[in-house]
CSV table of C-alpha atoms in Angstrom, one decimal:
chain,number,residue,atom,x,y,z
A,84,MET,CA,87.3,101.3,124.9
A,85,ARG,CA,90.6,102.6,124.0
A,86,LYS,CA,93.2,102.6,126.5
A,87,PHE,CA,96.3,104.7,125.9
A,88,LYS,CA,99.2,105.6,128.6
A,89,ARG,CA,100.3,109.3,128.2
A,90,LEU,CA,104.2,109.9,128.7
A,91,THR,CA,104.5,113.8,129.2
A,92,ILE,CA,107.8,115.4,128.3
A,93,SER,CA,108.6,119.0,130.0
A,94,ARG,CA,110.4,121.1,128.0
A,95,TRP,CA,113.4,123.7,129.2
A,96,HIS,CA,112.5,127.2,126.7
A,97,GLY,CA,116.0,128.9,127.6
A,98,VAL,CA,119.5,128.5,125.9
A,99,VAL,CA,119.1,125.1,124.6
A,100,ARG,CA,115.4,124.5,123.2
A,101,ASP,CA,113.7,121.2,124.0
A,102,LEU,CA,116.1,119.9,126.4
A,103,ILE,CA,114.3,117.1,128.1
A,104,LEU,CA,114.8,117.8,131.9
A,105,PHE,CA,111.8,115.1,133.1
A,106,PHE,CA,109.7,112.4,132.3
A,107,TYR,CA,106.6,111.3,134.4
A,108,LEU,CA,104.1,108.8,133.6
A,109,VAL,CA,100.4,109.0,133.8
A,110,ALA,CA,97.7,106.9,132.2
A,111,THR,CA,94.4,107.7,130.4
A,112,VAL,CA,91.3,105.6,129.4
A,113,SER,CA,89.4,106.7,126.5
A,114,VAL,CA,86.0,106.1,126.1
A,115,ALA,CA,83.3,107.5,124.1
A,116,VAL,CA,81.8,109.5,126.8
A,117,GLY,CA,84.5,110.8,128.6
A,118,PHE,CA,88.0,110.6,130.0
A,119,GLU,CA,89.5,109.2,133.2
A,120,ARG,CA,92.5,108.7,134.7
A,121,ILE,CA,94.1,105.2,135.8
A,122,ALA,CA,97.5,104.4,137.6
A,123,ASN,CA,100.2,103.0,135.1
A,124,THR,CA,101.6,99.4,135.7
A,125,THR,CA,103.7,98.6,132.6
A,126,LEU,CA,106.1,101.5,131.7
A,127,THR,CA,109.2,102.9,133.8
A,128,LEU,CA,111.6,105.1,133.2
A,129,PRO,CA,115.3,106.0,134.5
A,130,GLU,CA,115.4,108.2,137.4
A,131,GLU,CA,117.9,110.1,135.4
A,132,ILE,CA,117.9,111.5,132.0
A,133,ARG,CA,121.6,112.4,130.3
A,134,THR,CA,121.5,115.8,128.7
A,135,SER,CA,124.8,115.8,127.2
A,136,GLY,CA,127.5,113.5,126.3
A,137,TYR,CA,125.3,112.7,122.4
A,138,SER,CA,127.1,113.1,119.3
A,139,LEU,CA,125.8,112.6,115.8
A,140,THR,CA,127.2,110.0,112.9
A,141,ASN,CA,126.2,110.1,108.9
A,142,ALA,CA,124.2,106.7,108.8
A,143,PHE,CA,125.0,106.6,104.9
A,144,GLY,CA,128.4,108.5,104.2
A,145,GLU,CA,128.1,111.2,101.8
A,146,LEU,CA,124.4,110.5,101.0
A,147,SER,CA,122.4,114.0,101.7
A,148,PHE,CA,118.4,114.7,102.1
A,149,ASP,CA,116.1,117.6,101.5
A,150,GLN,CA,114.1,117.7,105.0
A,151,PRO,CA,113.7,114.0,105.6
A,152,VAL,CA,111.0,113.1,107.9
A,153,ALA,CA,110.8,109.4,107.5
A,154,ALA,CA,112.6,106.2,106.7
A,155,LEU,CA,111.1,102.6,106.1
A,156,SER,CA,111.5,99.6,104.8
A,157,PRO,CA,108.9,97.2,103.1
A,158,PRO,CA,108.0,94.1,104.9
A,159,GLY,CA,110.6,91.3,104.8
A,160,GLU,CA,113.3,93.4,103.3
A,161,THR,CA,116.6,94.4,104.9
A,162,ASN,CA,118.5,95.6,102.5
A,163,ARG,CA,116.4,98.8,101.2
A,164,LEU,CA,115.8,101.8,102.8
A,165,PHE,CA,112.9,104.6,101.4
A,166,VAL,CA,113.6,108.0,102.9
A,167,LEU,CA,110.4,110.6,102.3
A,168,GLU,CA,111.8,114.4,101.7
A,169,LYS,CA,109.2,116.7,103.1
A,170,THR,CA,109.6,118.8,100.1
A,171,GLY,CA,108.0,116.0,98.0
A,172,ARG,CA,110.7,113.1,96.9
A,173,ILE,CA,110.7,109.4,98.0
A,174,MET,CA,114.1,108.5,97.9
A,175,VAL,CA,115.2,104.5,98.0
A,176,ILE,CA,118.3,103.4,99.3
A,177,THR,CA,120.0,100.1,97.9
A,178,ASN,CA,122.6,98.4,99.1
A,179,LEU,CA,123.2,99.4,102.8
A,180,ALA,CA,126.9,98.2,102.9
A,181,GLN,CA,127.9,100.5,100.2
A,182,PRO,CA,124.7,102.9,99.9
A,183,THR,CA,123.3,104.8,96.7
A,184,LYS,CA,120.3,106.3,96.6
A,185,THR,CA,118.0,106.6,93.5
A,186,LEU,CA,114.5,108.6,93.2
A,187,PHE,CA,111.6,106.1,93.5
A,188,LEU,CA,108.9,108.9,93.1
A,189,ASP,CA,108.5,112.6,92.4
A,190,LEU,CA,105.5,113.9,94.1
A,191,THR,CA,106.7,117.6,94.3
A,192,MET,CA,104.3,118.9,91.0
A,193,SER,CA,101.5,117.8,93.3
A,194,LEU,CA,102.5,118.9,96.9
A,195,HIS,CA,102.1,121.9,99.1
A,196,SER,CA,105.1,122.4,101.3
A,197,ASN,CA,106.0,125.2,103.1
A,198,ASN,CA,108.4,126.1,106.0
A,199,VAL,CA,106.1,124.9,108.8
A,200,GLU,CA,104.4,121.5,108.7
A,201,CYS,CA,102.9,121.2,105.2
A,202,GLY,CA,104.2,119.0,102.8
A,203,LEU,CA,105.2,114.7,102.2
A,204,LEU,CA,104.6,113.4,105.6
A,205,GLY,CA,103.7,110.2,105.8
A,206,MET,CA,104.1,106.7,104.2
A,207,ALA,CA,103.4,102.9,104.6
A,208,PHE,CA,103.8,99.7,102.5
A,209,HIS,CA,101.2,97.3,102.5
A,210,PRO,CA,101.4,94.3,104.6
A,211,ASP,CA,101.8,92.2,100.9
A,212,TYR,CA,103.9,94.8,99.2
A,213,ALA,CA,106.1,92.0,97.7
A,214,SER,CA,103.2,90.4,95.8
A,215,ASN,CA,100.7,93.5,95.3
A,216,ARG,CA,103.2,96.4,94.8
A,217,TYR,CA,100.8,99.0,96.8
A,218,PHE,CA,102.1,101.8,99.1
A,219,TYR,CA,100.0,104.6,100.9
A,220,VAL,CA,101.3,107.7,100.7
A,221,TYR,CA,99.9,110.8,102.8
A,222,ARG,CA,100.6,114.7,102.0
A,223,THR,CA,99.1,118.1,101.8
A,224,LEU,CA,98.1,119.4,98.4
A,225,TYR,CA,95.8,122.2,96.7
A,226,THR,CA,93.2,120.1,95.1
A,227,SER,CA,89.3,119.9,94.5
A,228,SER,CA,86.9,118.1,96.3
A,229,PRO,CA,83.3,118.2,97.0
A,230,LEU,CA,83.8,120.5,100.3
A,231,ALA,CA,86.2,122.8,98.7
A,232,PRO,CA,87.6,123.1,95.3
A,233,ASN,CA,91.3,124.4,94.7
A,234,ASP,CA,92.0,124.7,98.7
A,235,LEU,CA,94.6,123.3,100.8
A,236,HIS,CA,93.7,119.4,101.3
A,237,ASP,CA,95.2,116.5,103.3
A,238,GLN,CA,95.4,113.4,101.0
A,239,LEU,CA,96.2,110.0,102.1
A,240,SER,CA,96.6,107.8,98.4
A,241,ARG,CA,97.9,104.6,97.4
A,242,PHE,CA,100.4,104.1,94.8
A,243,GLU,CA,101.9,101.2,93.1
A,244,ALA,CA,105.3,100.2,92.7
A,245,SER,CA,106.7,98.9,89.2
A,246,PRO,CA,106.1,95.5,87.7
A,247,ASP,CA,109.3,95.6,85.8
A,248,ASP,CA,111.6,98.0,88.0
A,249,PRO,CA,111.3,97.5,91.7
A,250,ALA,CA,113.2,100.8,92.5
A,251,VAL,CA,110.2,102.9,90.6
A,252,ALA,CA,106.8,103.9,91.7
A,253,LEU,CA,104.0,104.3,88.8
A,254,SER,CA,103.3,108.1,89.4
A,255,ASN,CA,100.2,107.7,87.5
A,256,SER,CA,99.0,104.8,89.8
A,257,GLU,CA,97.7,107.2,92.4
A,258,LEU,CA,94.1,106.0,94.2
A,259,PRO,CA,92.8,108.6,96.8
A,260,ILE,CA,91.8,107.1,100.1
A,261,ILE,CA,91.1,110.2,101.8
A,262,VAL,CA,91.0,113.6,100.8
A,263,GLN,CA,90.4,116.2,103.2
A,264,ARG,CA,89.8,120.3,103.4
A,265,ASP,CA,92.5,121.6,105.7
A,266,ALA,CA,92.0,125.3,106.9
A,267,ALA,CA,95.6,125.4,108.4
A,268,GLN,CA,99.4,125.1,107.1
A,269,SER,CA,100.2,123.9,110.7
A,270,HIS,CA,99.4,120.5,112.9
A,271,ASN,CA,98.9,118.5,109.5
A,272,ALA,CA,100.0,115.3,111.3
A,273,GLY,CA,100.4,113.1,108.8
A,274,ASP,CA,102.1,109.5,109.9
A,275,VAL,CA,100.9,105.9,108.0
A,276,GLN,CA,101.2,102.8,109.7
A,277,PHE,CA,99.9,99.4,109.2
A,278,GLY,CA,99.1,97.4,112.5
A,279,PRO,CA,99.6,93.7,113.1
A,280,ASP,CA,95.8,93.9,112.6
A,281,GLY,CA,96.4,94.1,108.8
A,282,TYR,CA,94.5,97.7,109.0
A,283,LEU,CA,95.7,100.7,107.9
A,284,TYR,CA,96.5,103.9,111.0
A,285,LEU,CA,96.8,107.5,109.6
A,286,SER,CA,97.5,110.0,112.1
A,287,LEU,CA,95.6,113.8,111.7
A,288,GLY,CA,95.9,116.8,113.6
A,289,ASP,CA,93.7,119.4,115.0
A,290,GLU,CA,93.4,121.8,112.1
A,291,GLY,CA,96.0,124.5,114.2
A,292,PRO,CA,93.4,125.8,117.2
A,293,PRO,CA,95.1,128.3,119.4
A,294,PRO,CA,96.4,126.6,122.6
A,295,GLY,CA,93.8,128.7,124.8
A,296,GLU,CA,90.8,127.1,123.0
A,297,LEU,CA,91.9,123.2,123.6
A,298,ALA,CA,89.9,123.3,127.1
A,299,LEU,CA,86.9,124.8,126.1
A,300,THR,CA,86.4,123.3,122.9
A,301,ARG,CA,84.9,119.6,122.8
A,302,GLN,CA,86.2,117.3,120.2
A,303,PRO,CA,83.7,116.6,117.6
A,304,ILE,CA,83.3,113.0,116.3
A,305,ASP,CA,81.0,113.8,113.8
A,306,LYS,CA,82.3,116.6,111.6
A,307,SER,CA,86.1,115.8,109.9
A,308,PHE,CA,88.8,114.0,110.6
A,309,PHE,CA,90.8,116.0,112.7
A,310,GLY,CA,92.8,115.6,115.7
A,311,ALA,CA,92.4,111.8,115.7
A,312,ILE,CA,94.0,108.9,114.9
A,313,LEU,CA,91.9,106.8,112.1
A,314,ARG,CA,91.7,102.6,111.4
A,315,ILE,CA,90.4,101.7,108.3
A,316,ASP,CA,90.4,98.6,106.2
A,317,VAL,CA,92.0,99.0,102.8
A,318,ASP,CA,91.6,95.6,101.6
A,319,LYS,CA,87.6,95.8,102.3
A,320,ARG,CA,87.1,92.6,103.9
A,321,PRO,CA,83.9,91.1,104.2
A,322,GLY,CA,81.7,91.9,107.0
A,323,HIS,CA,83.1,95.5,107.6
A,324,LEU,CA,81.3,98.6,107.2
A,325,GLU,CA,80.8,101.4,104.4
A,326,PRO,CA,82.1,104.7,106.0
A,327,ASN,CA,79.4,107.5,107.0
A,328,PRO,CA,78.8,109.7,104.2
A,329,HIS,CA,80.9,112.6,104.2
A,330,GLY,CA,82.6,115.0,101.8
A,331,ALA,CA,86.4,113.7,102.6
A,332,SER,CA,85.4,109.9,102.1
A,333,THR,CA,86.0,107.6,99.3
A,334,PRO,CA,84.6,104.1,98.2
A,335,ASN,CA,88.1,102.9,98.2
A,336,TYR,CA,87.7,101.6,101.9
A,337,LEU,CA,85.9,100.3,105.0
A,338,ILE,CA,85.5,100.5,108.3
A,339,PRO,CA,86.5,97.7,110.6
A,340,ALA,CA,83.5,96.0,112.3
A,341,ASP,CA,85.1,96.8,115.8
A,342,ASN,CA,86.1,100.4,115.7
A,343,PRO,CA,85.2,102.2,118.8
A,344,PHE,CA,82.8,104.6,117.8
A,345,ILE,CA,80.4,102.6,115.6
A,346,GLY,CA,77.0,103.2,116.7
A,347,VAL,CA,78.0,106.0,119.3
A,348,THR,CA,74.7,108.1,120.0
A,349,ASN,CA,76.1,110.1,123.2
A,350,TYR,CA,80.0,111.5,123.5
A,351,GLN,CA,81.5,113.8,126.4
A,352,GLY,CA,77.4,114.4,127.1
A,353,ILE,CA,76.2,115.5,123.9
A,354,THR,CA,74.0,113.7,121.6
A,355,VAL,CA,75.3,112.7,118.2
A,356,ASP,CA,73.8,110.7,115.2
A,357,PRO,CA,75.3,107.6,115.0
A,358,ASN,CA,75.1,108.0,111.1
A,359,ALA,CA,76.9,111.2,110.9
A,360,VAL,CA,79.6,109.9,113.2
A,361,ARG,CA,83.3,109.6,111.8
A,362,THR,CA,83.4,105.6,112.5
A,363,GLU,CA,87.3,105.9,111.0
A,364,PHE,CA,88.1,107.6,114.4
A,365,PHE,CA,90.1,104.5,116.6
A,366,ALA,CA,91.6,107.3,119.1
A,367,VAL,CA,90.9,111.0,119.4
A,368,GLY,CA,91.7,113.9,121.6
A,369,PHE,CA,95.1,114.8,119.6
A,370,ARG,CA,96.7,118.0,119.1
A,371,ASN,CA,99.1,117.1,116.1
A,372,PRO,CA,100.2,113.1,116.3
A,373,TRP,CA,103.3,113.8,114.4
A,374,ARG,CA,104.8,110.3,114.4
A,375,MET,CA,103.5,106.9,115.7
A,376,SER,CA,105.0,103.2,115.5
A,377,PHE,CA,104.2,99.8,116.8
A,378,ASP,CA,106.5,98.2,118.6
A,379,PRO,CA,107.0,94.4,116.9
A,380,GLU,CA,107.2,93.2,120.3
A,381,THR,CA,104.2,93.6,122.3
A,382,GLY,CA,101.7,95.1,119.4
A,383,LEU,CA,101.7,98.6,121.5
A,384,LEU,CA,100.9,101.9,119.3
A,385,TYR,CA,103.2,104.7,120.4
A,386,CYS,CA,102.3,108.1,119.0
A,387,ALA,CA,104.5,111.6,119.6
A,388,ASP,CA,102.2,114.5,119.6
A,389,VAL,CA,102.7,117.8,119.8
A,390,GLY,CA,101.8,120.1,122.9
A,391,GLY,CA,100.9,123.7,123.5
A,392,GLY,CA,104.0,125.2,124.2
A,393,GLY,CA,105.0,123.7,127.8
A,394,PHE,CA,104.6,120.2,127.1
A,395,GLU,CA,105.1,117.5,124.5
A,396,GLU,CA,103.8,114.1,125.0
A,397,VAL,CA,104.4,110.4,124.3
A,398,ASN,CA,100.9,108.3,124.0
A,399,VAL,CA,100.9,104.3,124.2
A,400,ILE,CA,97.6,104.0,122.3
């Protein structure tokens, strides 16, 4: 059973798009057979949210970036920041007091990016990055897979930084982890995080169904990896499980033995084959879980999910 509290934001569609008018909090329990509401007892919000008086300041002086979508640092480091550009480059900022930027990895040649939601979308450093130099990247690209050759795919891959220059990645070190055909150039989601448990979490969108179809369609848990947050073991620890066969899977990860959908035979009143269930799933029911982050104090996983026109969501998984 996976509990998550859902924070829903109503947007004002008027002169100022996405102006936040109010917040309210509800809670949800997600279980393998259905959903029910529970009361929130842990999160509070201000009675009034300021809607003006904010300003922007350049964080790094004259440095600029092309469609930056994420910024992160390797574990334990305090003087370097890596910035993902949706158009395909990973830039590294060194010496934050007097910042300069250099190119860490260029993936533009192996990327499908557009003016919507495709592109270079997520990155995470392995918890032992200081010793193994591993980092993980999620992006959209045209590639071949057993499911569909030369078509749009979502791909999670592992890369390595150079042992000789920590400011440069080895472009030829790519190891595919998950390679999934995606029929939509929107709702590609795409955040990557390592949790306090050392497992890798990946958010994936719902392949872009129209909002009107959401209430009519049960999300399948025995098809592909859409509308969900995945939890996988990239270190392949003893006692963990092989993934169920699927064209998007690779031998380069295992399933944590306590993932919630292992052995499920019935989901929302429908019989499912446990040997076909996507046991990579950790939480389901998302539209486009665009960004997520672990709270270092509590270990809670916060996730921002795109709504259907009237609402956006911030979920606590």
